[in-house]
XYZ file of C-alpha atoms in Angstrom:
437
model
C 203.352 258.409 4.406
C 199.875 257.343 3.355
C 198.601 253.917 4.488
C 199.062 251.006 2.121
C 195.855 250.195 0.246
C 194.238 247.004 1.499
C 191.284 244.985 0.251
C 188.257 245.585 2.471
C 185.477 243.096 3.035
C 181.871 244.042 2.332
C 181.255 244.178 6.080
C 184.168 246.610 6.599
C 182.940 248.812 3.756
C 179.457 248.876 5.249
C 180.861 249.925 8.632
C 182.580 252.847 6.916
C 179.361 253.764 5.068
C 177.445 253.795 8.366
C 180.016 256.128 9.909
C 179.906 258.406 6.852
C 176.115 258.651 7.086
C 176.013 259.092 10.835
C 178.941 261.375 11.635
C 179.452 263.361 8.399
C 183.237 263.211 8.758
C 185.802 264.425 6.250
C 187.546 262.031 3.880
C 190.835 262.583 5.716
C 189.264 261.673 9.085
C 187.600 258.557 7.648
C 190.852 257.416 6.069
C 192.745 257.960 9.323
C 190.163 256.179 11.508
C 189.998 253.054 9.341
C 193.667 253.058 8.270
C 192.946 253.320 4.569
C 193.999 255.753 1.842
C 192.073 258.957 1.132
C 191.322 257.814 -2.416
C 189.900 254.578 -1.090
C 187.752 256.465 1.437
C 186.516 258.764 -1.333
C 185.534 255.814 -3.540
C 183.622 254.175 -0.684
C 181.744 257.416 -0.027
C 181.006 257.786 -3.733
C 179.725 254.214 -4.098
C 177.998 253.958 -0.715
C 174.557 253.281 -2.231
C 175.926 250.393 -4.298
C 177.667 249.015 -1.207
C 174.471 249.314 0.806
C 172.432 247.542 -1.891
C 174.964 244.704 -2.063
C 174.906 244.418 1.737
C 171.104 244.347 1.812
C 170.955 241.721 -0.927
C 172.350 239.138 1.494
C 175.724 238.814 -0.230
C 178.613 237.263 1.678
C 179.829 239.969 4.047
C 183.365 238.611 3.867
C 183.697 239.005 0.093
C 186.255 241.513 -1.174
C 185.597 241.583 -4.919
C 182.544 241.939 -7.111
C 181.579 239.600 -9.938
C 181.489 241.918 -12.949
C 181.472 239.930 -16.220
C 178.024 239.985 -17.786
C 178.059 236.342 -18.890
C 179.312 235.133 -15.535
C 176.829 237.327 -13.669
C 173.855 235.939 -15.636
C 174.910 232.334 -15.020
C 175.650 233.069 -11.367
C 172.236 234.668 -10.816
C 170.218 232.010 -12.648
C 172.083 229.208 -10.871
C 171.517 230.805 -7.464
C 167.789 231.224 -8.059
C 167.564 227.607 -9.232
C 169.331 226.613 -6.021
C 166.891 228.655 -3.903
C 163.915 227.161 -5.723
C 165.192 223.636 -5.045
C 166.007 224.275 -1.384
C 162.606 225.866 -0.807
C 161.228 222.469 -1.815
C 163.761 220.761 0.509
C 165.603 219.043 -2.317
C 169.209 218.203 -1.349
C 171.764 219.822 -3.680
C 175.356 218.653 -4.120
C 178.287 220.590 -5.525
C 178.364 218.394 -8.618
C 174.693 219.068 -9.251
C 175.303 222.832 -9.043
C 178.102 222.601 -11.598
C 175.991 220.557 -14.004
C 173.129 223.015 -13.644
C 175.497 225.942 -14.281
C 176.667 224.278 -17.512
C 173.071 223.709 -18.569
C 172.152 227.349 -17.867
C 175.220 228.574 -19.773
C 174.153 226.452 -22.751
C 170.613 227.914 -22.609
C 172.083 231.413 -22.618
C 174.365 230.516 -25.532
C 177.621 231.037 -23.581
C 180.156 228.632 -25.124
C 183.290 229.497 -23.141
C 181.953 228.858 -19.643
C 183.609 226.194 -17.514
C 181.946 225.131 -14.268
C 185.178 224.222 -12.493
C 185.716 223.456 -8.820
C 187.171 226.947 -8.479
C 184.014 228.484 -9.932
C 181.891 226.442 -7.502
C 183.919 227.564 -4.477
C 183.677 231.236 -5.497
C 179.947 230.850 -6.213
C 179.417 229.400 -2.734
C 181.361 232.237 -1.109
C 179.492 234.918 -3.063
C 176.135 233.594 -1.853
C 177.230 232.428 1.595
C 176.334 228.789 0.873
C 177.672 225.801 2.753
C 177.022 222.126 2.041
C 175.911 220.178 5.077
C 174.544 216.787 6.026
C 170.731 216.639 6.007
C 169.185 215.156 9.164
C 165.508 216.021 8.968
C 163.587 219.289 8.938
C 165.823 220.884 11.565
C 168.639 220.856 9.008
C 166.620 223.130 6.747
C 167.217 226.131 9.029
C 170.852 227.159 9.299
C 171.126 228.872 12.690
C 174.413 230.497 11.714
C 172.687 232.143 8.750
C 169.821 233.253 10.995
C 172.248 234.770 13.507
C 174.124 236.616 10.750
C 170.856 238.019 9.399
C 169.672 239.171 12.830
C 173.045 240.833 13.417
C 172.716 242.631 10.087
C 169.036 243.534 10.566
C 169.472 246.807 12.550
C 171.609 248.256 9.752
C 168.998 247.182 7.177
C 166.229 248.922 9.107
C 168.248 252.079 9.657
C 166.593 255.119 8.145
C 163.089 253.636 8.075
C 160.249 254.240 10.514
C 158.432 251.175 11.857
C 155.316 252.018 9.844
C 157.427 251.900 6.652
C 158.843 248.412 7.238
C 156.777 245.693 5.521
C 156.757 241.950 4.957
C 154.829 240.114 2.233
C 154.287 236.381 1.932
C 151.901 234.078 0.102
C 150.089 230.992 1.344
C 147.801 228.374 -0.162
C 144.210 228.239 1.053
C 141.974 225.196 0.661
C 138.922 227.411 0.590
C 136.409 224.520 0.479
C 138.088 222.286 3.057
C 135.719 221.021 5.772
C 136.651 219.034 8.884
C 135.754 215.684 7.298
C 138.571 216.319 4.847
C 141.121 216.496 7.670
C 141.417 212.766 8.201
C 141.662 212.168 4.459
C 144.290 214.871 3.961
C 146.303 213.736 6.944
C 147.782 210.985 4.789
C 147.951 212.961 1.548
C 150.784 215.161 0.304
C 148.261 217.420 -1.480
C 150.611 217.788 -4.417
C 148.191 217.133 -7.244
C 144.781 215.937 -8.387
C 141.445 217.152 -7.089
C 142.804 218.224 -3.709
C 144.930 221.085 -5.123
C 142.199 222.195 -7.530
C 140.092 223.365 -4.606
C 142.531 226.015 -3.525
C 143.501 229.657 -3.857
C 146.815 231.406 -3.284
C 146.666 234.447 -0.994
C 149.401 237.101 -0.774
C 149.556 238.878 2.586
C 151.354 242.139 3.278
C 151.549 244.057 6.549
C 153.773 246.626 8.210
C 155.741 246.425 11.428
C 153.052 248.559 13.117
C 150.228 246.260 12.001
C 148.980 248.168 8.953
C 147.453 245.629 6.546
C 147.491 245.985 2.770
C 144.697 244.762 0.500
C 145.051 241.026 -0.112
C 145.989 239.573 -3.479
C 144.066 236.356 -4.233
C 144.988 234.063 -7.127
C 142.407 231.666 -8.524
C 142.189 229.349 -11.522
C 139.992 231.469 -13.740
C 139.725 235.135 -14.612
C 135.950 234.878 -14.816
C 134.434 232.154 -12.649
C 130.746 231.354 -12.704
C 130.359 232.817 -9.216
C 131.939 236.054 -10.441
C 129.967 236.211 -13.695
C 128.009 239.368 -12.854
C 130.624 240.848 -10.514
C 133.032 243.658 -11.366
C 136.422 242.112 -10.598
C 137.835 245.526 -9.690
C 135.055 245.913 -7.143
C 136.046 242.824 -5.161
C 137.376 243.374 -1.619
C 140.644 241.743 -2.754
C 142.909 242.032 -5.796
C 141.981 239.088 -8.056
C 144.466 237.405 -10.400
C 144.339 234.032 -12.092
C 146.194 231.262 -13.879
C 145.411 227.614 -14.583
C 146.904 226.330 -11.327
C 146.170 229.281 -9.023
C 149.918 229.720 -8.426
C 151.996 232.792 -7.796
C 154.069 233.743 -10.850
C 156.738 236.357 -11.578
C 154.315 238.322 -13.710
C 151.627 238.457 -11.028
C 154.128 239.301 -8.302
C 155.735 241.929 -10.510
C 152.374 243.579 -11.208
C 151.565 243.590 -7.497
C 154.919 245.155 -6.608
C 154.537 247.850 -9.244
C 151.045 248.657 -7.928
C 152.371 248.793 -4.356
C 155.151 251.105 -5.539
C 152.574 253.357 -7.237
C 150.420 253.418 -4.094
C 153.365 254.397 -1.895
C 154.319 257.103 -4.366
C 150.831 258.618 -4.127
C 151.163 258.556 -0.325
C 154.652 260.116 -0.640
C 156.227 257.213 1.243
C 159.405 255.165 0.892
C 159.084 251.669 2.344
C 161.292 248.653 2.994
C 159.748 245.331 1.930
C 161.073 241.957 3.089
C 160.386 238.976 0.818
C 161.513 235.370 0.870
C 163.677 233.939 -1.895
C 160.848 232.297 -3.848
C 161.570 231.865 -7.561
C 158.315 233.699 -8.345
C 159.595 236.882 -6.680
C 161.294 239.072 -9.339
C 164.703 240.476 -8.421
C 164.935 243.484 -10.721
C 162.023 245.889 -11.071
C 162.071 249.674 -11.641
C 160.657 250.530 -8.214
C 161.070 254.044 -6.831
C 159.242 253.868 -3.518
C 159.652 250.220 -2.492
C 163.063 248.837 -1.555
C 163.090 245.033 -1.520
C 165.279 242.946 0.755
C 165.282 239.181 0.326
C 165.463 237.011 3.426
C 168.278 234.428 3.568
C 167.397 231.046 2.047
C 165.672 228.482 4.288
C 165.225 230.887 7.207
C 161.689 232.150 6.572
C 160.110 229.939 9.240
C 162.256 231.852 11.755
C 162.953 235.267 10.188
C 159.765 236.051 8.272
C 157.290 237.987 10.485
C 154.139 236.777 8.702
C 155.226 233.175 9.286
C 155.413 233.720 13.047
C 151.638 233.577 13.507
C 149.969 236.184 11.282
C 148.957 233.775 8.498
C 148.016 231.160 11.088
C 145.726 233.684 12.784
C 144.127 234.517 9.449
C 143.416 230.833 8.772
C 142.011 230.411 12.276
C 139.411 233.094 11.552
C 138.763 231.775 8.041
C 138.175 228.197 9.255
C 135.907 229.564 11.985
C 133.683 231.077 9.299
C 133.702 227.742 7.460
C 132.474 225.947 10.582
C 129.735 228.518 11.165
C 128.735 228.091 7.517
C 128.482 224.329 8.037
C 126.363 224.620 11.179
C 123.959 227.088 9.611
C 123.471 224.993 6.461
C 123.618 221.418 7.732
C 119.854 220.958 7.456
C 119.890 222.030 3.798
C 122.308 219.356 2.572
C 122.652 215.600 2.763
C 126.424 215.647 3.334
C 129.404 217.882 3.981
C 130.561 217.082 0.448
C 127.360 218.606 -0.880
C 127.890 221.652 1.335
C 131.447 221.963 0.052
C 130.322 222.024 -3.572
C 127.792 224.756 -2.812
C 130.493 227.036 -1.428
C 131.695 229.246 -4.268
C 134.693 231.497 -4.802
C 132.770 234.711 -4.162
C 131.787 233.473 -0.697
C 135.397 232.445 -0.100
C 136.612 235.925 -1.092
C 134.191 237.487 1.419
C 135.370 235.073 4.132
C 138.985 235.932 3.247
C 138.346 239.650 3.593
C 136.584 239.198 6.960
C 139.299 236.905 8.320
C 142.037 239.403 7.357
C 140.109 242.221 9.043
C 139.907 240.182 12.257
C 143.684 239.733 12.535
C 144.650 242.186 15.272
C 147.394 244.723 14.403
C 148.910 243.920 17.807
C 149.327 240.305 16.667
C 151.245 241.494 13.618
C 153.481 243.714 15.780
C 154.180 240.771 18.111
C 155.084 238.527 15.175
C 157.578 241.120 13.892
C 159.191 241.194 17.328
C 159.278 237.405 17.470
C 161.140 237.404 14.133
C 163.751 239.811 15.577
C 162.448 243.036 14.015
C 162.842 245.706 16.652
C 164.530 249.060 16.977
C 166.210 248.338 20.289
C 167.993 245.406 21.942
C 165.399 245.186 24.720
C 164.503 241.597 25.538
C 160.856 240.808 24.962
C 158.664 238.215 26.684
C 157.938 235.001 24.786
C 155.135 235.408 22.260
C 152.807 232.606 21.224
C 150.440 233.508 18.365
C 147.736 231.410 20.040
C 147.702 233.994 22.839
C 146.103 236.442 20.416
C 143.268 234.128 19.352
C 139.875 235.174 20.668
C 138.721 232.657 23.267
C 135.096 233.136 22.227
C 135.948 232.165 18.644
C 137.976 229.167 19.797
C 135.046 227.943 21.912
C 132.722 228.191 18.903
C 135.164 226.191 16.774
C 135.545 223.483 19.405
C 131.776 223.267 19.815
C 131.282 223.045 16.053
C 133.873 220.326 15.569
C 132.325 218.383 18.438
C 128.926 218.479 16.720
C 130.644 217.252 13.562
C 132.276 214.406 15.504
C 135.753 215.919 15.134
C 136.488 215.987 18.846
C 140.250 215.537 18.853
C 142.114 218.832 19.457
C 144.862 217.637 17.132
C 142.313 217.201 14.331
C 141.085 220.766 14.913
C 144.658 222.050 14.616
C 145.143 220.003 11.439
C 141.959 221.499 10.029
C 143.213 225.048 10.667
C 146.625 224.320 9.134
C 145.410 221.874 6.490
C 147.134 223.716 3.618
C 150.230 224.902 5.452
C 152.829 223.063 3.345
C 151.091 223.290 -0.024
C 153.259 224.952 -2.732
C 152.274 228.413 -3.926
C 154.368 228.540 -7.092
C 155.320 226.417 -10.072
C 158.214 224.136 -9.159
C 159.271 223.813 -12.817
C 162.290 226.118 -12.815
C 163.107 225.156 -16.402
C 160.219 227.281 -17.637
C 161.586 230.308 -15.775
C 165.254 230.303 -16.803
C 164.641 232.319 -19.959
C 163.385 235.177 -17.768
C 166.985 235.842 -16.712
C 168.319 236.504 -20.211
């Protein structure tokens, strides 16, 4: 008598898929081992790629059914990305707010029969593994349970890829004209608007688990700045893109991903790329050589390798060049403000390139390990990204800040990380909803 068919969770299906890939067993053997019917085992084997993609997308591993209706799927997806966008900005979201937003999205799509009931909300939460909790400061932003689940899942996500084919990409704001005298002023500013944000660029970093660094993408405010008037944009040491606010957008990110996919195709490589759940990161692109996996919401400060010290190292080297620039030009200007105005985008681009070159591949490898990316369960010693900073460079920076009367070590650290929490994308989700239709 054949076993009674039972509903399997996504996690159970993925376990079966892993066995199918690893042991190459017959359908009868698979059915017997997992106490399921042969037809069920056959369907899992047939749909293993779909199961793997769903597993890698971060879906709730305990779910047993898929969400198939087109209308419902569009609302579900748009609502989830709105939720991610809000939580990335640390905005508290209640269940009632989610339901109201779902109704609003349904209306924008022209779906008249949608009802955002309590039942819909509960199923939506389960599909995306979302729980509502009390907020008690920044520590509440990182859900350790979610982090643990991701780290448990990570080995299966990495399976089949060599370390050199595992990548992470992340963007960061860069106040490219910021000098130490700005530190004390910015210490009490949120840097969310006005002249402060106009003096910035957005930089997209991408590096592999073995420390291979991709060409940086830099986003400025203008396609043709005065400093770049006689320069061939394609000849710059970085990829240059622009929009009025120097923010990352879906279009820019999509173009970058397609170019990365083309590059990997030329190199005959298939890579795995980890991205955070920013609203500017497109979910559906026709990529053949790049497989994207999105990190769980609100876990990037723990799970994203580039956030473990790589970007901080880059900014350390960039700010060092700024200080050397100040010292070498102090006699030619009446104030640091005058020096700041003289520093143009082309110089900043050159500093950016040099700073990225100085980031040691070993630092990148260490940051991947710190984020939990490793092929074995071997325990690793504690890694502090400051351990990889060149002492000679640090001494120069301390000497420079002393000459500029910025003697407090805390002020030096603030200067290095002056733009750490500045947004890199438009927080107006309303302008992005139509992209889902």
